[in-house]
CSV table of C-alpha atoms in Angstrom, one decimal:
chain,number,residue,atom,x,y,z
A,9,UNK,CA,24.2,129.4,38.6
A,10,UNK,CA,23.5,132.8,39.9
A,11,UNK,CA,25.1,134.5,42.8
A,12,UNK,CA,21.8,136.0,43.9
A,13,UNK,CA,23.0,139.4,45.4
A,14,UNK,CA,26.2,140.4,43.6
A,15,UNK,CA,27.6,143.8,44.3
A,16,UNK,CA,31.0,145.3,44.1
A,17,UNK,CA,31.4,145.0,47.8
A,18,UNK,CA,31.7,141.2,47.4
A,19,UNK,CA,34.6,141.2,45.3
A,20,UNK,CA,38.1,140.9,46.9
A,21,UNK,CA,41.5,140.8,45.4
A,22,UNK,CA,43.3,137.5,45.8
A,23,UNK,CA,47.1,137.1,46.7
A,24,UNK,CA,47.9,136.6,43.0
A,25,UNK,CA,46.1,139.8,42.1
A,26,UNK,CA,42.9,138.2,40.6
A,27,UNK,CA,39.5,139.0,41.8
A,28,UNK,CA,37.4,136.7,43.8
A,29,UNK,CA,33.7,136.6,44.5
A,30,UNK,CA,32.7,136.0,48.2
A,31,UNK,CA,29.4,135.8,50.0
A,32,UNK,CA,27.6,133.0,48.0
A,33,UNK,CA,24.8,132.3,50.5
A,34,UNK,CA,22.1,133.2,48.0
A,35,UNK,CA,23.7,131.0,45.2
A,36,UNK,CA,21.2,129.1,43.2
A,37,UNK,CA,19.6,128.6,39.7
A,38,UNK,CA,18.1,131.7,38.2
A,39,UNK,CA,18.1,134.3,35.4
A,40,UNK,CA,21.7,135.4,35.0
A,41,UNK,CA,20.6,139.0,34.5
A,42,UNK,CA,19.9,139.3,38.3
A,43,UNK,CA,23.7,138.8,38.9
A,44,UNK,CA,24.3,142.2,37.2
A,45,UNK,CA,21.1,143.9,38.4
A,46,UNK,CA,22.8,145.8,41.2
A,47,UNK,CA,25.8,147.1,39.3
A,48,UNK,CA,23.6,148.0,36.3
A,49,UNK,CA,21.2,149.8,38.6
A,50,UNK,CA,24.1,151.7,40.3
A,51,UNK,CA,25.4,152.7,36.8
A,52,UNK,CA,22.0,153.7,35.6
A,53,UNK,CA,21.4,155.8,38.8
A,54,UNK,CA,24.8,157.6,38.4
A,55,UNK,CA,26.5,155.7,41.3
A,56,UNK,CA,29.1,154.1,39.0
A,57,UNK,CA,30.8,156.2,36.4
A,58,UNK,CA,31.0,155.0,32.8
A,59,UNK,CA,34.6,153.9,32.9
A,60,UNK,CA,34.1,151.7,36.0
A,61,UNK,CA,30.9,150.2,34.6
A,62,UNK,CA,32.5,149.4,31.2
A,63,UNK,CA,35.6,147.9,32.9
A,64,UNK,CA,33.4,145.7,35.1
A,65,UNK,CA,31.2,144.7,32.1
A,66,UNK,CA,34.2,143.8,29.9
A,67,UNK,CA,35.7,141.7,32.8
A,68,UNK,CA,32.4,140.0,33.4
A,69,UNK,CA,32.1,139.2,29.6
A,70,UNK,CA,35.7,138.2,29.4
A,71,UNK,CA,35.2,135.7,32.3
A,72,UNK,CA,32.3,134.1,30.3
A,73,UNK,CA,29.5,135.8,32.2
A,74,UNK,CA,26.2,135.1,30.3
A,75,UNK,CA,24.0,137.9,31.4
A,76,UNK,CA,25.1,140.9,29.3
A,77,UNK,CA,25.4,139.5,25.8
A,78,UNK,CA,28.5,139.1,23.8
A,79,UNK,CA,31.4,141.6,24.0
A,80,UNK,CA,30.5,144.7,22.0
A,81,UNK,CA,26.8,144.3,22.1
A,82,UNK,CA,24.3,146.4,24.1
A,83,UNK,CA,23.8,144.9,27.5
A,84,UNK,CA,20.5,146.7,28.3
A,85,UNK,CA,18.1,144.4,26.5
A,86,UNK,CA,19.4,141.6,28.9
A,87,UNK,CA,19.8,143.7,32.0
A,88,UNK,CA,17.1,146.4,31.8
A,89,UNK,CA,14.1,144.6,33.5
A,90,UNK,CA,16.3,143.4,36.5
A,91,UNK,CA,18.1,146.7,36.9
A,92,UNK,CA,14.7,148.6,36.9
A,93,UNK,CA,13.2,146.2,39.4
A,94,UNK,CA,16.2,146.4,41.8
A,95,UNK,CA,16.3,150.2,41.4
A,96,UNK,CA,12.6,150.4,42.5
A,97,UNK,CA,13.2,148.0,45.4
A,98,UNK,CA,16.3,149.9,46.5
A,99,UNK,CA,14.5,153.3,46.3
A,100,UNK,CA,11.5,152.0,48.3
A,101,UNK,CA,13.7,150.6,51.0
A,102,UNK,CA,15.6,153.9,51.2
A,103,UNK,CA,12.4,155.9,51.6
A,104,UNK,CA,11.0,153.6,54.2
A,105,UNK,CA,14.3,153.6,56.1
A,106,UNK,CA,14.6,157.5,55.9
A,107,UNK,CA,10.9,157.8,57.0
A,108,UNK,CA,11.4,155.5,59.9
A,109,UNK,CA,14.5,157.4,61.0
A,110,UNK,CA,12.9,160.7,60.5
A,111,UNK,CA,15.6,161.9,58.2
A,112,UNK,CA,16.2,163.3,54.7
A,113,UNK,CA,17.5,160.8,52.0
A,114,UNK,CA,21.3,160.7,51.8
A,115,UNK,CA,22.9,161.3,48.4
A,116,UNK,CA,22.9,157.6,47.3
A,117,UNK,CA,19.3,157.1,48.3
A,118,UNK,CA,18.3,160.4,46.5
A,119,UNK,CA,20.0,159.1,43.3
A,120,UNK,CA,18.0,155.9,43.5
A,121,UNK,CA,14.7,157.7,43.9
A,122,UNK,CA,15.6,160.0,41.0
A,123,UNK,CA,16.4,157.0,38.8
A,124,UNK,CA,12.8,155.7,39.7
A,125,UNK,CA,11.4,159.0,38.5
A,126,UNK,CA,13.3,158.7,35.1
A,127,UNK,CA,11.9,155.0,34.8
A,128,UNK,CA,8.4,156.2,35.3
A,129,UNK,CA,8.8,159.0,32.8
A,130,UNK,CA,9.9,156.7,29.9
A,131,UNK,CA,7.4,156.8,27.1
A,132,UNK,CA,5.5,153.5,26.4
A,133,UNK,CA,7.3,152.9,23.0
A,134,UNK,CA,10.6,152.4,24.9
A,135,UNK,CA,8.9,149.6,27.1
A,136,UNK,CA,9.9,146.1,26.0
A,137,UNK,CA,7.4,144.5,23.5
A,138,UNK,CA,5.6,141.4,24.6
A,139,UNK,CA,6.7,138.3,22.9
A,140,UNK,CA,4.8,137.3,19.8
């Protein structure tokens, strides 16, 4: 099962101190990488610092989360495509909203657009290879 639109704003601390996921209206079957697309995109764009991202990733893996590979492995082969797609979607929505409101991008929106520029500048040899 995939949550559908997981982000850190949907985690709340329970009375016993553990974390709980709320807002499961988009719950369904899907590719697990999409559950981590938003926090992965935020990390790649610079919205999450490395320590916060690694704590989140470690906790996700420790709870048996399937989307990031085993503990100690590089999560990006699993998360890259979903994180890139969500980054582009988020940046496009930010640009449209700012244009509609006739305002400059705020800091978060600017970071997402800058992340898109980095994605677009990647050389072709860093792109995923098609399956053989």
